[in-house]
Short mmCIF file of C-alpha atoms in Angstrom, two decimals:
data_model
loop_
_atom_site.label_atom_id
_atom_site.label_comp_id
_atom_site.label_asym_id
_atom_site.label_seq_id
_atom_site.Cartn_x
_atom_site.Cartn_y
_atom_site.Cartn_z
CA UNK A 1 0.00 0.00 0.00
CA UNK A 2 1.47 3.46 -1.08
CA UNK A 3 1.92 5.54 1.60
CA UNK A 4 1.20 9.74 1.21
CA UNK A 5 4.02 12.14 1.85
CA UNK A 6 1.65 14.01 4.71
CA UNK A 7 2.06 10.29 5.99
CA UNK A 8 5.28 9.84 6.06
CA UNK A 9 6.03 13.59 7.35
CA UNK A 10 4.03 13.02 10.02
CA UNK A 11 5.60 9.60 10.91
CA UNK A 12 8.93 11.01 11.14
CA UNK A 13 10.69 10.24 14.06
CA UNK A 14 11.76 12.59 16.27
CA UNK A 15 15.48 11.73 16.36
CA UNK A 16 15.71 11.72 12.31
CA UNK A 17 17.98 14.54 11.32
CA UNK A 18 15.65 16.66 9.02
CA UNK A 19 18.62 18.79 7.67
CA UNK A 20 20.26 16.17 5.74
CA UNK A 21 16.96 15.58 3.79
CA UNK A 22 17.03 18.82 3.23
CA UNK A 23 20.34 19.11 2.13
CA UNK A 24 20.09 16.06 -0.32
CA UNK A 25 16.91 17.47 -2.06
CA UNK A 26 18.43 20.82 -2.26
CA UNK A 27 21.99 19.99 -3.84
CA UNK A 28 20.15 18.51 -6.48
CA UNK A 29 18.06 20.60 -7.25
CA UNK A 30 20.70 23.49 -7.34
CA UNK A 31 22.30 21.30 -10.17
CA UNK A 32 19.26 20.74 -11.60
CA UNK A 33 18.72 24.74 -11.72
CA UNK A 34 22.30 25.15 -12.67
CA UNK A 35 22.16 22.62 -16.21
CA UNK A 36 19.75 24.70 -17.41
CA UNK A 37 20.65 28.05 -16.86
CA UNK A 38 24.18 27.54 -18.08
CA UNK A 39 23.23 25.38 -21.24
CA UNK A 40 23.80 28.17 -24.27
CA UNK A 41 22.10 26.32 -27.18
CA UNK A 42 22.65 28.23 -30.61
CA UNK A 43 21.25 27.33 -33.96
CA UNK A 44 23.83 26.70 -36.66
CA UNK A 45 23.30 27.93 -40.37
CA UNK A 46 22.84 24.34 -41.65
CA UNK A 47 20.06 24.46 -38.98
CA UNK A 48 21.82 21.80 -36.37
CA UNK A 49 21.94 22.95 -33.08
CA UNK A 50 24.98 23.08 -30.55
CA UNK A 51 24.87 23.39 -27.23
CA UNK A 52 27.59 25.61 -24.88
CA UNK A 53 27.96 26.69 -21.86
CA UNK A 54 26.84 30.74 -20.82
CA UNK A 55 30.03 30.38 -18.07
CA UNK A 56 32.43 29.99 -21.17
CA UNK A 57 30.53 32.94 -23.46
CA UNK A 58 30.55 35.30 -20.08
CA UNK A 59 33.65 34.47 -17.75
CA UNK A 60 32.33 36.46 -15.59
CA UNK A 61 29.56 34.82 -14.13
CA UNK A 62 32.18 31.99 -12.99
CA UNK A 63 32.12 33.45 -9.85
CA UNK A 64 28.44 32.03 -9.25
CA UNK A 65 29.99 28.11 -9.63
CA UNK A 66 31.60 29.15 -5.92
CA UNK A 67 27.62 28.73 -5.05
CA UNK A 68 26.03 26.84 -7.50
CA UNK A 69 28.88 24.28 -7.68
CA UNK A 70 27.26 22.17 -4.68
CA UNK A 71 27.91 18.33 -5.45
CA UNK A 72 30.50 18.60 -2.59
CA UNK A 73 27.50 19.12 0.08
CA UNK A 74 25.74 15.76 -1.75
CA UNK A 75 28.83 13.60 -1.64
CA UNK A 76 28.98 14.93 2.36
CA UNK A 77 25.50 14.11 3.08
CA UNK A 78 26.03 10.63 1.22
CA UNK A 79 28.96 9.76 4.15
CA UNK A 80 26.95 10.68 6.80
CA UNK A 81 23.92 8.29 5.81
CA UNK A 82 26.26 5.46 4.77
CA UNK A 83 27.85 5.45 8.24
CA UNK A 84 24.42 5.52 9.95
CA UNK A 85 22.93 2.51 7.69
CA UNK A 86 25.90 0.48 7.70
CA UNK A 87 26.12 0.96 11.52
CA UNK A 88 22.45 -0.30 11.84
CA UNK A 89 22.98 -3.17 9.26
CA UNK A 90 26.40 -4.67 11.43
CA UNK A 91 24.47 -3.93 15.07
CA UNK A 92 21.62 -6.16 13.55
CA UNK A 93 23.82 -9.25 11.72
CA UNK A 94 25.46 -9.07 15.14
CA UNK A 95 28.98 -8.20 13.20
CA UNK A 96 30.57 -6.17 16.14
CA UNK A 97 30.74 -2.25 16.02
CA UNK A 98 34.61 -1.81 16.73
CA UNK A 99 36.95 -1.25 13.93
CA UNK A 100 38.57 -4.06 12.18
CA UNK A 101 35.96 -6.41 12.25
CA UNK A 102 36.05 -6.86 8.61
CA UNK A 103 35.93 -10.74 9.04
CA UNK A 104 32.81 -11.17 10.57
CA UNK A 105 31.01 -8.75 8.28
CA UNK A 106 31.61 -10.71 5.26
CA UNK A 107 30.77 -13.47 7.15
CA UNK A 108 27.40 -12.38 7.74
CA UNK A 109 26.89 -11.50 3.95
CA UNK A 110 26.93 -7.52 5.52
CA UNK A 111 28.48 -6.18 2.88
CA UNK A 112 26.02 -7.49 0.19
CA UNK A 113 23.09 -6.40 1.99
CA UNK A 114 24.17 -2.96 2.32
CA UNK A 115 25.14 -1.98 -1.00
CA UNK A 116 21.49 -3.57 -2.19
CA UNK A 117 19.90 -1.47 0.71
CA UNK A 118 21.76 1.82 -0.05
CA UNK A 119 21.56 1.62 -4.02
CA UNK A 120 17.77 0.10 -4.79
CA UNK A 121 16.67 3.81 -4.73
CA UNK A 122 19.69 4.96 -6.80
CA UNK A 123 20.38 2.22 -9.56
CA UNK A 124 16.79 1.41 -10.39
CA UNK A 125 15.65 5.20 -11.84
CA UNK A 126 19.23 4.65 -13.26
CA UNK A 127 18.60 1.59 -15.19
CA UNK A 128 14.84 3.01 -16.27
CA UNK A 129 16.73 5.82 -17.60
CA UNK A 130 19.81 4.10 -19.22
CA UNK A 131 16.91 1.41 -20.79
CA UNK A 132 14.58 4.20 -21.92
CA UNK A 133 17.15 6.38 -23.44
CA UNK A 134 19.05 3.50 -25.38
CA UNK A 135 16.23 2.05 -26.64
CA UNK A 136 14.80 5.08 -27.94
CA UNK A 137 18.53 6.29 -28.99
CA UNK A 138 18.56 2.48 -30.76
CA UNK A 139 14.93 2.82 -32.85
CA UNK A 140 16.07 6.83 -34.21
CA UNK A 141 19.09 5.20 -35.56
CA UNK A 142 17.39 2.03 -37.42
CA UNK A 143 14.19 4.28 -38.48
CA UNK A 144 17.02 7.08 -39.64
CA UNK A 145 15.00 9.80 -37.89
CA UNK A 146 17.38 12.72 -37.24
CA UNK A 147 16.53 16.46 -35.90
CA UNK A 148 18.60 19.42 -35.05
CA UNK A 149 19.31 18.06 -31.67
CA UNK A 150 19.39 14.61 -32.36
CA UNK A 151 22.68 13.61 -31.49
CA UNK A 152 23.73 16.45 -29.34
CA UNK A 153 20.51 15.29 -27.00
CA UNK A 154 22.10 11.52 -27.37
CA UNK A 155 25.51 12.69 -26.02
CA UNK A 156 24.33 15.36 -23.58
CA UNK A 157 21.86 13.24 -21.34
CA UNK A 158 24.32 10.81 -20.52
CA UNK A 159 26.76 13.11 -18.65
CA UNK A 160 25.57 13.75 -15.50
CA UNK A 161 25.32 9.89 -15.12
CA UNK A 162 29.20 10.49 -13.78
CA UNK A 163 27.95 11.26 -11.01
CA UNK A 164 26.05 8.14 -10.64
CA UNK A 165 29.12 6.06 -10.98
CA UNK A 166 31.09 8.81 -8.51
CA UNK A 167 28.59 7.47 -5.73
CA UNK A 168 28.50 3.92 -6.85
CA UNK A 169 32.19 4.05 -5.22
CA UNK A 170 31.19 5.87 -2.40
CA UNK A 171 28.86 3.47 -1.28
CA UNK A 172 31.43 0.31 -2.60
CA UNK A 173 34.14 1.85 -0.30
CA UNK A 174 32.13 2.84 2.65
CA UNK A 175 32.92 -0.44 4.82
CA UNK A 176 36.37 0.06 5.10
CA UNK A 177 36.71 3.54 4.75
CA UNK A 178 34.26 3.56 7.91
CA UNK A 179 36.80 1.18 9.78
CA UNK A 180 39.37 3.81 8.86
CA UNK A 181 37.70 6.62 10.47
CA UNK A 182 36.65 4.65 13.45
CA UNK A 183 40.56 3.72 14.20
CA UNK A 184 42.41 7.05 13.07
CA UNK A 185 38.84 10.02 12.98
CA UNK A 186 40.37 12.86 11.61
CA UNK A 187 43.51 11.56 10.62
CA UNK A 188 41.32 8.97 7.54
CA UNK A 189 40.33 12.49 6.35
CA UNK A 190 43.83 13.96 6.38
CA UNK A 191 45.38 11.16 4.75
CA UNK A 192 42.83 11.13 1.72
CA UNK A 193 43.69 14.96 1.73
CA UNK A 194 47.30 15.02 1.78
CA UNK A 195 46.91 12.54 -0.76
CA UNK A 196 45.03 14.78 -3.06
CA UNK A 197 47.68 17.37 -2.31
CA UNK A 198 50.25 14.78 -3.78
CA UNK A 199 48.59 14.14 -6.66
CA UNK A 200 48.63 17.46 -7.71
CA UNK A 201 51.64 18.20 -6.78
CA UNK A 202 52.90 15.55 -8.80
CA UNK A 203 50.70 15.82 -11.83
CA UNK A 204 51.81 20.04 -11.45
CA UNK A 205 55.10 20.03 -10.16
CA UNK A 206 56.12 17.06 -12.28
CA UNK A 207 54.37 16.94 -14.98
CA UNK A 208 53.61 13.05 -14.03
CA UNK A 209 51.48 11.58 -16.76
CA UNK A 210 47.84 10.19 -15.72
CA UNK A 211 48.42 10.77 -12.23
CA UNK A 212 45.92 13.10 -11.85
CA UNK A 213 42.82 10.21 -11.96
CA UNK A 214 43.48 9.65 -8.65
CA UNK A 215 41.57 12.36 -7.62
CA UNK A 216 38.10 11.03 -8.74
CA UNK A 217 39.39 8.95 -5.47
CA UNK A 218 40.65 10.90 -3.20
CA UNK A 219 39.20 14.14 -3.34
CA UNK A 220 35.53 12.64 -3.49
CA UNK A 221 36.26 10.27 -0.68
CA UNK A 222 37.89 12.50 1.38
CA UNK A 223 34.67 15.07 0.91
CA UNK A 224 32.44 11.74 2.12
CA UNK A 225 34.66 11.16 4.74
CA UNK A 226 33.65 14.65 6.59
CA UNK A 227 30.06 12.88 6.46
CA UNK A 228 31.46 10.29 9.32
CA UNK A 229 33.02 13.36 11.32
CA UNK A 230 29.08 14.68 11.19
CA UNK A 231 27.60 11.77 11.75
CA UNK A 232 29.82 10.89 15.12
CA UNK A 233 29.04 14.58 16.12
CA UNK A 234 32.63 15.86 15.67
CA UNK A 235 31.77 18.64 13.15
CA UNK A 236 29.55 20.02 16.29
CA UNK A 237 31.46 18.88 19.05
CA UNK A 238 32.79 22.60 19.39
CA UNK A 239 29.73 24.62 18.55
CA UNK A 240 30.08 26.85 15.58
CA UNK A 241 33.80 26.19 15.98
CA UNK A 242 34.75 23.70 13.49
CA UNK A 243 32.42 24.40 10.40
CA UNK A 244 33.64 28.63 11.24
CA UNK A 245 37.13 26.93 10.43
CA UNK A 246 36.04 24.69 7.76
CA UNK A 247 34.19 27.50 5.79
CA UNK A 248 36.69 29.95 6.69
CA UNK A 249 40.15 27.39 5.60
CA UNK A 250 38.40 25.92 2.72
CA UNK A 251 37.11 29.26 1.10
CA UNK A 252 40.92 30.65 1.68
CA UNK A 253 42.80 27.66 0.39
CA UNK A 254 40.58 27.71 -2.96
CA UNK A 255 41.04 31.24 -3.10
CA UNK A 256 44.64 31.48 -3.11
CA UNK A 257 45.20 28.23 -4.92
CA UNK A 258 42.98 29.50 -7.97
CA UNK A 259 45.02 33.04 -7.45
CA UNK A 260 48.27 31.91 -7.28
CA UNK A 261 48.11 28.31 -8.69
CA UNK A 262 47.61 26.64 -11.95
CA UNK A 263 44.03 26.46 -10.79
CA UNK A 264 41.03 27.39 -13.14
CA UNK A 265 38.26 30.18 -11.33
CA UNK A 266 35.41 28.21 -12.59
CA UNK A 267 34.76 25.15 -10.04
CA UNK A 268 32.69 23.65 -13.18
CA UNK A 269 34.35 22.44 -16.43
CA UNK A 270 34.80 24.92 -19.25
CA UNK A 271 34.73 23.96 -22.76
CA UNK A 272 38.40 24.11 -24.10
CA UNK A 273 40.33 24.15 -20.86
CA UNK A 274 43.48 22.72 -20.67
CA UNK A 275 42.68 22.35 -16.82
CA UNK A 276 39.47 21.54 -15.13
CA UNK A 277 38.73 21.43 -11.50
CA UNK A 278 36.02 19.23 -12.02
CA UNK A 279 37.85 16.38 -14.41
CA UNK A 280 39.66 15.45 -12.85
CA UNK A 281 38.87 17.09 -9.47
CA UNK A 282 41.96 19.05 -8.31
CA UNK A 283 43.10 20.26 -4.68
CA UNK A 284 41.10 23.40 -5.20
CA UNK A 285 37.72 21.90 -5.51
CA UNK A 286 38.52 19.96 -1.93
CA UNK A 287 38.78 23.24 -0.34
CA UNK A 288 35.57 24.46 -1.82
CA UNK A 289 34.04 20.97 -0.53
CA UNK A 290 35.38 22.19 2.94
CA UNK A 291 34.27 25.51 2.56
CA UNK A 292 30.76 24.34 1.33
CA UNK A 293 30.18 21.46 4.35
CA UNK A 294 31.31 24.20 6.63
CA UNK A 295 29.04 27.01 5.24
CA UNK A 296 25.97 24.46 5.40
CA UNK A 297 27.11 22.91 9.14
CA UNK A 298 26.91 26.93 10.02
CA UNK A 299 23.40 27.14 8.72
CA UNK A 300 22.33 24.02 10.76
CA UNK A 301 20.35 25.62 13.71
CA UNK A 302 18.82 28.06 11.91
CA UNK A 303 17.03 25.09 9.27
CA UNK A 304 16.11 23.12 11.98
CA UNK A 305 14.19 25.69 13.78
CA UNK A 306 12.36 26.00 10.08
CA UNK A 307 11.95 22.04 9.14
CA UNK A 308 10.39 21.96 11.88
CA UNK A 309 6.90 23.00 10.90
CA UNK A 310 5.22 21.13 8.94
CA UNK A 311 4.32 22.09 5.97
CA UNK A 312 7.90 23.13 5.23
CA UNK A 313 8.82 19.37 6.31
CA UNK A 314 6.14 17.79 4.23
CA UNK A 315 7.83 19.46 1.09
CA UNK A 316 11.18 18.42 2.20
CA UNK A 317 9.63 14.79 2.11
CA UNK A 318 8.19 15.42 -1.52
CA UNK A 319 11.30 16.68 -3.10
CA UNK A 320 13.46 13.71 -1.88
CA UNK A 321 11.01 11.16 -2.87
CA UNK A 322 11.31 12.60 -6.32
CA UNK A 323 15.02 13.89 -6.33
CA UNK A 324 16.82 11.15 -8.22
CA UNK A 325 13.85 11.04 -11.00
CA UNK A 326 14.24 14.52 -11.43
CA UNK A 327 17.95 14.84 -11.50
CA UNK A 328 17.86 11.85 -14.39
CA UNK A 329 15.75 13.37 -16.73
CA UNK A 330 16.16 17.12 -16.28
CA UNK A 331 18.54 17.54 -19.07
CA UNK A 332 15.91 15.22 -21.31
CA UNK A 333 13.36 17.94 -20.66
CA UNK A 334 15.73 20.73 -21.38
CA UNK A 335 16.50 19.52 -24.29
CA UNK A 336 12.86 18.87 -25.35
CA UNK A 337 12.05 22.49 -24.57
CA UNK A 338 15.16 23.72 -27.28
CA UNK A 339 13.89 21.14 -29.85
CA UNK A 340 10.28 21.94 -29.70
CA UNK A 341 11.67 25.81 -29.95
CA UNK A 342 13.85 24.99 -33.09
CA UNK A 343 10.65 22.93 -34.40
CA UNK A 344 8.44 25.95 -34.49
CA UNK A 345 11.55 28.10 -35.13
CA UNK A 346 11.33 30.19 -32.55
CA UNK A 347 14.45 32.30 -32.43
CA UNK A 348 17.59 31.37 -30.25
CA UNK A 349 19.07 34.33 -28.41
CA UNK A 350 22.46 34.63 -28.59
CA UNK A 351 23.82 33.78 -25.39
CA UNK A 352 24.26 35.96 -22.32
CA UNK A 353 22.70 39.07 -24.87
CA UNK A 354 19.41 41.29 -22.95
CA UNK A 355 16.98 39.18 -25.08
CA UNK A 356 18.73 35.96 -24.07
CA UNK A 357 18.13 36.38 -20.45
CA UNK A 358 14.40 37.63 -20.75
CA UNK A 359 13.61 34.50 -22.68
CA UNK A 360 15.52 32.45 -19.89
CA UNK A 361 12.40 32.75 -17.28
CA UNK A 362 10.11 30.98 -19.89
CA UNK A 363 12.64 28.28 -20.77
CA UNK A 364 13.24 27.16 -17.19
CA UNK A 365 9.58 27.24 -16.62
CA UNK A 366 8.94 25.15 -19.43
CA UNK A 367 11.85 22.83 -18.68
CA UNK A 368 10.31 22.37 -15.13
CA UNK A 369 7.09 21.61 -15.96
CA UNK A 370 8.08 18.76 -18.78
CA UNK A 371 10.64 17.77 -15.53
CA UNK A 372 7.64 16.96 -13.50
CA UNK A 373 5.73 15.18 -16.17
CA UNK A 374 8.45 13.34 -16.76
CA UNK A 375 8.72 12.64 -12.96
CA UNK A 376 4.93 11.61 -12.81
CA UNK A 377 5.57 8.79 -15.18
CA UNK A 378 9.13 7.15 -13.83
CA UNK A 379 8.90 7.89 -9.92
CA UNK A 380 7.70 4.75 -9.34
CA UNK A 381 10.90 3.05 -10.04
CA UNK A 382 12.80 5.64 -7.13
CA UNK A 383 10.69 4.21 -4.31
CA UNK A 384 12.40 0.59 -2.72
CA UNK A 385 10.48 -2.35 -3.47
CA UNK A 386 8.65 -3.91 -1.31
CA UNK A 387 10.33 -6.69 0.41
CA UNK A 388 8.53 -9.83 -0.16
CA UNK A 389 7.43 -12.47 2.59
CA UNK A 390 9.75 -15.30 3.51
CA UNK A 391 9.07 -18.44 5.05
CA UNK A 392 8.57 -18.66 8.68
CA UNK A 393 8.01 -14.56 8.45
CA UNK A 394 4.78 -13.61 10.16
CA UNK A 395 1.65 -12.48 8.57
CA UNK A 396 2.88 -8.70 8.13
CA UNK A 397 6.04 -10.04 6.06
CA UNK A 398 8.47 -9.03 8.58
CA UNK A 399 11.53 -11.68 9.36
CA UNK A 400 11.24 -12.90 13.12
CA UNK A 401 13.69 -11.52 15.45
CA UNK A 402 17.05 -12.31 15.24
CA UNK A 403 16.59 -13.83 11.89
CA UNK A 404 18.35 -10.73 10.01
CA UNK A 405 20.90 -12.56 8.84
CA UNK A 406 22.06 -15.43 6.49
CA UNK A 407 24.83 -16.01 3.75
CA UNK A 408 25.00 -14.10 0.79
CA UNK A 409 27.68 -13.32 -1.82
CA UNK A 410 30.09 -10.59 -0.99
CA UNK A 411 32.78 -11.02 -4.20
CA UNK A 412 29.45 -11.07 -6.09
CA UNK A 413 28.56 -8.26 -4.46
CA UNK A 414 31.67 -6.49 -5.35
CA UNK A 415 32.14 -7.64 -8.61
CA UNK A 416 28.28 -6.46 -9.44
CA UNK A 417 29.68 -2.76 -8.02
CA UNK A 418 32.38 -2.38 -9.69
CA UNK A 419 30.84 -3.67 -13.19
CA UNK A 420 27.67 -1.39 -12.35
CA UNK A 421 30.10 1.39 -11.43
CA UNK A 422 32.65 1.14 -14.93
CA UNK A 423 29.85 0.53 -17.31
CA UNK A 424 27.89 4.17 -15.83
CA UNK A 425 31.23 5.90 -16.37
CA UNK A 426 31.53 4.88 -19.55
CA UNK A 427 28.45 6.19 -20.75
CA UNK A 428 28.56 8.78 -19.36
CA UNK A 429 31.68 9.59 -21.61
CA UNK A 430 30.26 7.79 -24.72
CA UNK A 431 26.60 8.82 -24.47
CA UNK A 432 23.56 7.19 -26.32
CA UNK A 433 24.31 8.26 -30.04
CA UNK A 434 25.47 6.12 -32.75
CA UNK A 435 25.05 2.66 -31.17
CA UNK A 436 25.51 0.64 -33.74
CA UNK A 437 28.24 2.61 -35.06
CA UNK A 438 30.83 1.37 -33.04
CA UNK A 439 32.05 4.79 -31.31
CA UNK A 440 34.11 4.77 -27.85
CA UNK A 441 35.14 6.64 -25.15
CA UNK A 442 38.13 6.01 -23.51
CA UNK A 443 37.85 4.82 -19.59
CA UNK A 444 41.06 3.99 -17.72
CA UNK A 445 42.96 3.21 -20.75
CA UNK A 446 40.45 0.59 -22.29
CA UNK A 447 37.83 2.03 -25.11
CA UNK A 448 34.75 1.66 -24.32
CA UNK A 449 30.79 1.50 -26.80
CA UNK A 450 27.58 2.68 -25.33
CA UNK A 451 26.21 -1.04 -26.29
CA UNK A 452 29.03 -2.57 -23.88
CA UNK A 453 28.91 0.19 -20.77
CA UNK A 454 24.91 -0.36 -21.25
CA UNK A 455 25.78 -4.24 -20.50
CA UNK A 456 27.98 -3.63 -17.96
CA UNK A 457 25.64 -1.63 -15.71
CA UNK A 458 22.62 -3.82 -16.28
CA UNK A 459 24.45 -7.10 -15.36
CA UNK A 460 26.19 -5.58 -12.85
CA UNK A 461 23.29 -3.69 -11.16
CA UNK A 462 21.71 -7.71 -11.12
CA UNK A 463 24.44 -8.78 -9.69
CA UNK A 464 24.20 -6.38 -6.77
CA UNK A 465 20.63 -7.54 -6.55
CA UNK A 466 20.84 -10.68 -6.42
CA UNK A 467 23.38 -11.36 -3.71
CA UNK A 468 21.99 -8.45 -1.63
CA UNK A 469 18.19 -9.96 -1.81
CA UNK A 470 19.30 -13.53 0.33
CA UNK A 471 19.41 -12.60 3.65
CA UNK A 472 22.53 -12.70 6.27
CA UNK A 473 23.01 -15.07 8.76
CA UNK A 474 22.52 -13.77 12.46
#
């Protein structure tokens, strides 16, 4: 039985921490909001259409990614709900909560069950998308249908999905990372910081070749690693005193890096640039992750005080049961809005010109409201499925006490991640267009076709399923 979001609002309980909802459904939709007003899409004199970004026609509005650039404060509220799930999930296969009890949690088939329990919501809107999009991206190429947007659309959609495969490894690396930070706290975070520091001091200083695809590593990890400190209380352990130093260190450090380094301003990537903060991430986008987590950690009281009534809570709950849906398929509507402009040849501003930004208003609008259609028919697939009734369960469905537990596969488990995880990349590099064409991207040295990263993430996402659906032994 579905269950209303004025239900679940008012079932909250009262020691859930309403601020991280918050903060999940509002970094996404600040990217969200972000795609489309940067997207420059310009109509060509053959009539195809190509799509820019407004940061690289006016450089100065990259200021504004300083703000807008907010994945950081995701990736941070991502480490702070891993550590409390995976906490609950070893307390309950009776794994042991100290550190370094790695042995008995793949015993118990832990590690299985939480990657299942912490992707369901993420991979299957993914895999609706990724199905949807190739299928569709498959039947324009065999019917020979082509538009002005065509394959720009193809390519474009695919992108954010890097994100997808950035948190894929987040959650694949939690268990021991956790470990980590239970043995050493602050000194896990340092380390994956100093080792950022290396890397681009090596790929900088040295002119080291490659080096610098480390970072996807240990810059994103280290920003999910600050989600532990939160969620054992140490970012508040001081008052205001540690996110004050946060905000105040990271904001300096990315300052003076971007002044006096080899840094880029823009803390999004630019078209063109030989350097990109983004991709790979550099040192300089760690310090705005600090200065970001420390900014939000500052604004803490304050939101509570207002997510406490409930009406503003109740939206809080409707935003994140829709936020993944709508962070898939915003760029789909976008680019449905340009294409049904450049159907009835409507004219395309010229980027960043007076008559440009008064048609941006109507755009965004329109983009929103195809968002939320678009949302109506594919939210389903965002809420976890039910969990079906086992023997010996009791006439609710529910698994008698103590029975939380029983063997399951964790190399499956792990190979399912890390094929789930490679094949999302990859798309997200290759896109949807020209499937049957045989066109790569190149990931880690190995080229890669939309038809085999497709593969990839569907087997491995069953992979991850299936050895996370068999229950752990107690």
């Amino acid at each position: 039985m579905k269950t209303s979001a004025s239900e679940l609002a008012a079932a909250t309980p009262a020691h859930r921490d309403r601020y991280i909802d918050l903060l999940r459904a509002a970094s996404l939709g600040t990217v969200v909001l972000g795609h489309w007003l940067m997207a420059a899409v310009t109509a060509e004199g053959d009539g195809r259409a190509q799509v820019g970004n407004l940061l690289a026609v006016e450089p100065r509005l990259q200021p504004v990614t300083w703000l807008l650039q907010v994945m950081p404060v995701f990736f941070f509220v991502g480490g702070f709900s891993h550590a409390l799930s995976y906490r609950s999930l070893r307390k309950r296969a009776g794994a042991g909560a100290g550190a370094g009890d790695g042995g008995a949690e793949v015993r118990t088939g832990l590690y299985p069950a939480f990657l299942r329990a912490r992707l369901q919501r993420l991979l299957r809107p993914t895999m609706v998308f990724i199905a949807v999009w190739a299928a569709g991206a498959l039947a324009v190429q065999l019917l020979g249908g082509d538009g002005p947007l065509t394959d720009v659309a193809a390519r474009l959609v695919a992108q954010p999905l890097w994100f997808i495969g950035i948190y894929l490894a987040m959650v694949a690396f939690t268990p021991p990372l956790l470990r980590l930070h239970e043995r050493y706290g602050w000194g896990a975070f340092g380390a994956l910081a100093g080792a950022a520091a290396a890397v681009d001091v090596l790929r900088f200083g040295f002119g080291v070749p490659y080096v610098e695809f480390l970072n996807f590593a240990f810059v994103w990890l280290a920003v999910h690693q600050l989600g532990f400190l939160r969620a054992d209380g140490r970012l508040s352990a001081a008052g205001l005193r540690v996110p004050a130093s946060l905000a105040l260190c990271g904001l300096a450090g990315a300052a003076a890096l971007v002044a006096f380094g080899p840094y880029p301003l823009s803390m999004v990537g630019m078209p063109g640039e030989k350097v990109s903060n983004m991709a790979p991430p550099t040192l300089a986008l760690l310090f705005h992750g600090l200065w970001l987590t420390g900014a939000v950690e500052l604004l803490r009281a304050p939101a509570a005080r207002l997510l406490a009534r409930p009406r503003v809570w109740r939206g809080v709950v409707v935003a994140n049961g829709v936020a993944m849906t709508a962070f898939l398929w915003h760029l789909t509507a976008m680019l449905g809005v340009y294409g049904l402009l450049l159907a009835l040849d409507v004219p395309l501003p010229a980027p960043a010109t007076p008559a440009w930004w008064a048609q941006a208003p109507v755009r965004m609008a329109a983009a929103a409201a195809l968002t939320a259609l678009l949302v109506a028919a594919f939210r389903r697939f965002e809420r976890p499925a039910a969990a079906r009734p086992r023997a010996g369960a009791g006439a609710s469905g529910a698994r008698p006490t103590g029975a939380v537990a029983r063997r399951a596969s964790s190399p499956a488990a792990a190979a399912g991640v890390t094929l789930c995880l490679l094949g999302v990349l990859g798309l997200s590099m290759v896109g949807f267009g020209g499937l049957l064409d045989g066109r790569t991207a190149l990931l880690i040295a190995v080229h890669i076709t939309a038809p085999a990263a497709v593969a990839m993430a569907v087997f491995g996402w069953l992979l991850v399923e299936t050895a996370g659906r068999r229950t752990l032994r107690p």
